Amino acid sequence: MPPASPDQPPEAPMTPTPLSARPAPVHRLLDPVIRRILDRIDIRPDQSVLEVGAGPGEITAHLAHLVGDHGIVTAVDTDTSRLTPTNVIDVQQRDLDRDVLPDTYDRYDHVVARRSTKPLRDPVDVLEQMIARLRPGGWLLLADILPSAPKVYRAPDAVDDHLIAAVMNRVRRAIAGSDEAGTWTSNIESLLVNRGMTRHCVHVGTETWTGTRPGCQLLADIATHLRPELATEFSDSDLDRFGALMADPRVLLASYTTRVIHARKAD
């Protein structure tokens, strides 16, 4: 998918929320693209969905709405402190390096998974567990952020251009890992086909983000959240300047590259 133009589609208004009241904002990079693909998948009332990497639970709540009062969403993450169990949402704490996923073969109508930012000992094993728990005819949705060099299209001056690119690159490494830890695995399409998944579709995209607008506000939030880690490479004045640039309408940059794959298990 080519980068969207700055004005097409327009970024939706964002109501500011104190950072202390927000969950880790990294999840917000993938939530919009996950929701768009969920709208293309036939998730019906009364169905069961396994969500891996539920995080703060925004997608969990959306899935619970889709399956209705008599469906079930099993939300799995290493840290479940931000997830609230309900009659529909079953919260399960799992360390994907040590624990197996909940339930048994052919248990879920659909599986939705967001790739962890931490390295996994065996991501292929986790993928195989998800496929095994998916019923024939069900959809598997996988989301991650691809490693790609930052692009700054416009900045007040060359020094600011360099600073934006450097901070974005460091944030990307924190999200996806310098060794692509934030992506599922290489050659994932062949793996899916070899495990009986059909009709797979890969959605890769970027957007253009303008200073003051929601994309740059989100990037500023992520940098603030990661500030202790970024402080090993950037001074306080650099990070303060980066935050100011994200609120400067002269700034125009490309978002991180997101990828969402959905594939159907053969009947």
CSV table of C-alpha atoms in Angstrom, one decimal:
chain,number,residue,atom,x,y,z
A,1,MET,CA,0.0,0.0,0.0
A,2,PRO,CA,1.5,3.4,-1.0
A,3,PRO,CA,1.8,6.1,1.6
A,4,ALA,CA,-1.5,8.1,1.9
A,5,SER,CA,-1.4,11.7,1.0
A,6,PRO,CA,-1.3,14.2,3.9
A,7,ASP,CA,-4.9,15.1,3.4
A,8,GLN,CA,-6.4,11.7,2.2
A,9,PRO,CA,-7.8,10.3,4.4
A,10,PRO,CA,-7.6,13.1,7.1
A,11,GLU,CA,-6.5,12.1,10.5
A,12,ALA,CA,-9.4,11.9,13.0
A,13,PRO,CA,-9.3,14.4,15.9
A,14,MET,CA,-7.8,13.0,19.0
A,15,THR,CA,-8.9,14.1,22.5
A,16,PRO,CA,-5.8,14.5,24.7
A,17,THR,CA,-5.5,12.2,27.7
A,18,PRO,CA,-2.9,12.6,30.4
A,19,LEU,CA,-0.1,10.2,29.7
A,20,SER,CA,-0.2,8.8,33.2
A,21,ALA,CA,-3.8,7.6,32.5
A,22,ARG,CA,-2.9,5.8,29.3
A,23,PRO,CA,-1.6,2.3,28.8
A,24,ALA,CA,1.6,1.8,26.9
A,25,PRO,CA,0.9,3.7,23.7
A,26,VAL,CA,2.8,1.3,21.4
A,27,HIS,CA,-0.3,-0.9,21.0
A,28,ARG,CA,-2.1,2.1,19.4
A,29,LEU,CA,0.1,1.8,16.3
A,30,LEU,CA,-1.5,-1.5,15.4
A,31,ASP,CA,-5.1,-1.1,16.7
A,32,PRO,CA,-6.5,0.9,13.8
A,33,VAL,CA,-5.2,-1.6,11.1
A,34,ILE,CA,-6.3,-4.6,13.2
A,35,ARG,CA,-9.8,-3.1,13.4
A,36,ARG,CA,-9.9,-2.5,9.6
A,37,ILE,CA,-9.1,-6.1,8.9
A,38,LEU,CA,-11.5,-7.4,11.6
A,39,ASP,CA,-14.3,-5.6,9.6
A,40,ARG,CA,-13.5,-7.8,6.7
A,41,ILE,CA,-13.6,-11.0,8.7
A,42,ASP,CA,-17.0,-12.6,9.4
A,43,ILE,CA,-16.9,-12.6,13.2
A,44,ARG,CA,-20.5,-13.5,14.3
A,45,PRO,CA,-22.4,-13.4,17.6
A,46,ASP,CA,-21.9,-16.5,19.8
A,47,GLN,CA,-18.5,-17.3,18.3
A,48,SER,CA,-15.2,-17.8,20.2
A,49,VAL,CA,-12.1,-15.8,19.6
A,50,LEU,CA,-8.6,-16.2,21.0
A,51,GLU,CA,-6.6,-13.0,21.2
A,52,VAL,CA,-2.8,-13.3,21.8
A,53,GLY,CA,-1.0,-10.1,22.9
A,54,ALA,CA,-4.2,-8.4,24.2
A,55,GLY,CA,-2.3,-5.5,25.9
A,56,PRO,CA,-4.5,-2.8,27.3
A,57,GLY,CA,-7.6,-4.4,25.8
A,58,GLU,CA,-9.0,-2.0,23.2
A,59,ILE,CA,-9.2,-4.8,20.6
A,60,THR,CA,-10.4,-7.2,23.3
A,61,ALA,CA,-13.4,-4.9,23.9
A,62,HIS,CA,-14.1,-4.7,20.2
A,63,LEU,CA,-14.0,-8.5,19.8
A,64,ALA,CA,-16.4,-8.8,22.8
A,65,HIS,CA,-18.8,-6.5,21.0
A,66,LEU,CA,-18.6,-8.6,17.8
A,67,VAL,CA,-19.3,-11.9,19.5
A,68,GLY,CA,-22.0,-10.6,21.7
A,69,ASP,CA,-23.3,-11.7,25.1
A,70,HIS,CA,-23.1,-15.4,24.4
A,71,GLY,CA,-19.7,-15.4,22.7
A,72,ILE,CA,-16.3,-15.7,24.3
A,73,VAL,CA,-13.1,-13.8,23.9
A,74,THR,CA,-10.0,-15.4,25.5
A,75,ALA,CA,-7.5,-12.6,26.0
A,76,VAL,CA,-3.9,-13.8,26.5
A,77,ASP,CA,-0.9,-11.7,27.5
A,78,THR,CA,2.2,-11.8,29.7
A,79,ASP,CA,0.9,-8.8,31.6
A,80,THR,CA,-2.9,-8.9,32.2
A,81,SER,CA,-3.1,-6.1,34.7
A,82,ARG,CA,-4.9,-3.9,32.3
A,83,LEU,CA,-7.5,-6.5,31.3
A,84,THR,CA,-10.8,-6.9,33.0
A,85,PRO,CA,-12.6,-10.3,32.9
A,86,THR,CA,-16.4,-10.3,32.1
A,87,ASN,CA,-19.0,-12.8,31.2
A,88,VAL,CA,-17.6,-12.6,27.7
A,89,ILE,CA,-13.9,-11.9,28.2
A,90,ASP,CA,-11.8,-14.7,29.7
A,91,VAL,CA,-8.4,-13.3,30.8
A,92,GLN,CA,-5.5,-15.7,30.7
A,93,GLN,CA,-1.9,-14.8,31.8
A,94,ARG,CA,0.6,-16.7,29.7
A,95,ASP,CA,4.4,-16.3,29.1
A,96,LEU,CA,4.7,-17.4,25.4
A,97,ASP,CA,8.3,-18.6,26.1
A,98,ARG,CA,7.2,-21.0,28.9
A,99,ASP,CA,3.5,-21.6,28.7
A,100,VAL,CA,1.2,-23.2,26.1
A,101,LEU,CA,-1.8,-21.3,24.9
A,102,PRO,CA,-5.2,-22.0,26.5
A,103,ASP,CA,-7.5,-24.8,25.4
A,104,THR,CA,-7.2,-27.6,22.9
A,105,TYR,CA,-7.2,-28.3,19.2
A,106,ASP,CA,-10.0,-26.8,17.0
A,107,ARG,CA,-11.3,-24.7,19.9
A,108,TYR,CA,-11.7,-21.2,18.5
A,109,ASP,CA,-13.6,-19.8,15.5
A,110,HIS,CA,-11.0,-17.1,15.0
A,111,VAL,CA,-7.5,-16.2,16.4
A,112,VAL,CA,-6.2,-12.6,16.5
A,113,ALA,CA,-2.6,-12.0,17.5
A,114,ARG,CA,-0.4,-9.0,18.0
A,115,ARG,CA,3.4,-9.7,17.9
A,116,SER,CA,5.1,-9.1,21.2
A,117,THR,CA,7.9,-6.5,21.2
A,118,LYS,CA,10.1,-8.8,23.2
A,119,PRO,CA,12.0,-11.7,21.5
A,120,LEU,CA,10.3,-15.0,21.5
A,121,ARG,CA,12.4,-18.2,21.9
A,122,ASP,CA,10.4,-20.0,19.2
A,123,PRO,CA,7.8,-17.8,17.4
A,124,VAL,CA,7.1,-20.6,14.9
A,125,ASP,CA,5.9,-22.8,17.8
A,126,VAL,CA,3.6,-20.0,19.0
A,127,LEU,CA,2.2,-19.7,15.4
A,128,GLU,CA,1.7,-23.5,15.2
A,129,GLN,CA,-0.2,-23.5,18.6
A,130,MET,CA,-2.5,-20.8,17.3
A,131,ILE,CA,-3.2,-22.6,14.1
A,132,ALA,CA,-3.8,-25.9,16.0
A,133,ARG,CA,-6.4,-24.1,18.2
A,134,LEU,CA,-8.2,-22.6,15.2
A,135,ARG,CA,-11.3,-24.5,13.9
A,136,PRO,CA,-11.4,-25.4,10.2
A,137,GLY,CA,-12.8,-22.5,8.2
A,138,GLY,CA,-11.7,-20.0,10.9
A,139,TRP,CA,-9.5,-16.9,10.3
A,140,LEU,CA,-6.1,-16.2,11.8
A,141,LEU,CA,-5.1,-12.5,11.9
A,142,LEU,CA,-1.5,-11.6,12.7
A,143,ALA,CA,-0.3,-8.1,13.2
A,144,ASP,CA,3.2,-6.7,13.6
A,145,ILE,CA,5.5,-3.7,12.7
A,146,LEU,CA,8.1,-4.2,10.1
A,147,PRO,CA,11.7,-2.9,10.5
A,148,SER,CA,12.1,0.0,8.1
A,149,ALA,CA,14.2,3.1,8.0
A,150,PRO,CA,12.3,6.3,9.1
A,151,LYS,CA,11.4,8.9,6.4
A,152,VAL,CA,11.2,12.6,7.2
A,153,TYR,CA,9.7,14.5,4.3
A,154,ARG,CA,9.8,17.9,5.9
A,155,ALA,CA,11.3,19.5,9.0
A,156,PRO,CA,12.2,23.1,10.1
A,157,ASP,CA,15.9,22.5,9.3
A,158,ALA,CA,18.5,19.9,8.7
A,159,VAL,CA,19.3,19.5,12.4
A,160,ASP,CA,15.7,18.8,13.2
A,161,ASP,CA,15.4,16.4,10.3
A,162,HIS,CA,18.3,14.4,11.6
A,163,LEU,CA,16.9,14.4,15.2
A,164,ILE,CA,13.5,13.2,14.1
A,165,ALA,CA,15.0,10.4,12.0
A,166,ALA,CA,17.3,9.3,14.8
A,167,VAL,CA,14.6,9.2,17.5
A,168,MET,CA,12.2,7.4,15.2
A,169,ASN,CA,14.8,4.8,14.4
A,170,ARG,CA,15.6,4.3,18.1
A,171,VAL,CA,11.9,4.0,18.9
A,172,ARG,CA,11.5,1.5,16.1
A,173,ARG,CA,14.3,-0.6,17.4
A,174,ALA,CA,12.6,-0.5,20.8
A,175,ILE,CA,9.3,-1.7,19.2
A,176,ALA,CA,10.4,-4.2,16.6
A,177,GLY,CA,13.9,-5.0,17.9
A,178,SER,CA,17.1,-4.6,16.0
A,179,ASP,CA,16.9,-8.3,15.1
A,180,GLU,CA,13.3,-8.0,13.9
A,181,ALA,CA,12.1,-9.4,17.3
A,182,GLY,CA,8.9,-7.4,16.8
A,183,THR,CA,7.9,-9.3,13.7
A,184,TRP,CA,6.4,-12.8,13.6
A,185,THR,CA,9.0,-14.7,11.6
A,186,SER,CA,10.6,-14.6,8.2
A,187,ASN,CA,8.9,-16.3,5.3
A,188,ILE,CA,5.6,-16.4,7.2
A,189,GLU,CA,3.5,-16.8,4.1
A,190,SER,CA,5.2,-20.2,3.3
A,191,LEU,CA,4.8,-21.3,6.9
A,192,LEU,CA,1.0,-20.5,6.8
A,193,VAL,CA,0.5,-22.4,3.5
A,194,ASN,CA,2.5,-25.4,4.8
A,195,ARG,CA,0.3,-25.5,7.9
A,196,GLY,CA,-2.9,-25.7,6.0
A,197,MET,CA,-3.8,-22.0,5.9
A,198,THR,CA,-5.5,-20.8,2.7
A,199,ARG,CA,-6.6,-17.6,1.1
A,200,HIS,CA,-4.0,-15.6,3.0
A,201,CYS,CA,-3.7,-11.9,2.4
A,202,VAL,CA,-1.0,-9.5,3.5
A,203,HIS,CA,-1.7,-5.8,4.2
A,204,VAL,CA,1.4,-3.6,4.5
A,205,GLY,CA,1.1,0.1,4.8
A,206,THR,CA,2.3,3.5,5.9
A,207,GLU,CA,0.7,6.8,6.4
A,208,THR,CA,2.0,10.4,6.3
A,209,TRP,CA,1.9,12.1,9.7
A,210,THR,CA,1.9,15.8,10.2
A,211,GLY,CA,3.0,17.7,13.3
A,212,THR,CA,0.1,18.5,15.7
A,213,ARG,CA,-2.0,15.7,14.2
A,214,PRO,CA,-2.8,12.4,15.9
A,215,GLY,CA,0.0,10.4,14.3
A,216,CYS,CA,2.7,12.7,15.5
A,217,GLN,CA,1.0,13.0,18.9
A,218,LEU,CA,1.0,9.3,19.2
A,219,LEU,CA,4.7,9.2,18.3
A,220,ALA,CA,5.4,11.9,20.9
A,221,ASP,CA,3.5,9.8,23.5
A,222,ILE,CA,5.5,6.7,22.6
A,223,ALA,CA,8.8,8.6,22.9
A,224,THR,CA,7.7,9.9,26.3
A,225,HIS,CA,6.7,6.4,27.4
A,226,LEU,CA,10.2,5.1,26.3
A,227,ARG,CA,12.1,8.2,27.6
A,228,PRO,CA,14.2,6.3,30.2
A,229,GLU,CA,15.4,4.0,27.5
A,230,LEU,CA,15.9,6.8,24.9
A,231,ALA,CA,17.9,8.8,27.5
A,232,THR,CA,20.8,6.5,27.0
A,233,GLU,CA,21.3,7.9,23.5
A,234,PHE,CA,19.6,11.3,23.6
A,235,SER,CA,19.9,14.3,25.9
A,236,ASP,CA,16.9,15.8,27.7
A,237,SER,CA,17.1,18.8,25.4
A,238,ASP,CA,17.0,16.5,22.4
A,239,LEU,CA,14.0,14.6,23.6
A,240,ASP,CA,12.2,17.9,24.6
A,241,ARG,CA,13.0,19.2,21.1
A,242,PHE,CA,11.6,16.0,19.6
A,243,GLY,CA,8.3,16.5,21.5
A,244,ALA,CA,8.1,20.1,20.3
A,245,LEU,CA,8.7,19.0,16.7
A,246,MET,CA,5.8,16.5,16.9
A,247,ALA,CA,3.6,19.6,17.7
A,248,ASP,CA,5.0,21.6,14.8
A,249,PRO,CA,2.8,21.7,11.7
A,250,ARG,CA,5.9,22.1,9.5
A,251,VAL,CA,6.9,18.5,10.2
A,252,LEU,CA,5.8,15.8,7.8
A,253,LEU,CA,7.0,12.2,8.1
A,254,ALA,CA,6.1,8.6,7.2
A,255,SER,CA,4.6,6.4,9.9
A,256,TYR,CA,6.1,3.0,10.8
A,257,THR,CA,5.3,0.2,8.4
A,258,THR,CA,2.5,-2.0,9.8
A,259,ARG,CA,1.7,-5.5,8.5
A,260,VAL,CA,-1.5,-7.4,9.1
A,261,ILE,CA,-1.9,-10.9,7.6
A,262,HIS,CA,-5.2,-12.8,7.6
A,263,ALA,CA,-5.5,-16.4,6.5
A,264,ARG,CA,-8.3,-18.9,6.6
A,265,LYS,CA,-7.8,-22.5,7.8
A,266,ALA,CA,-8.8,-25.1,5.3
A,267,ASP,CA,-12.1,-26.9,5.9
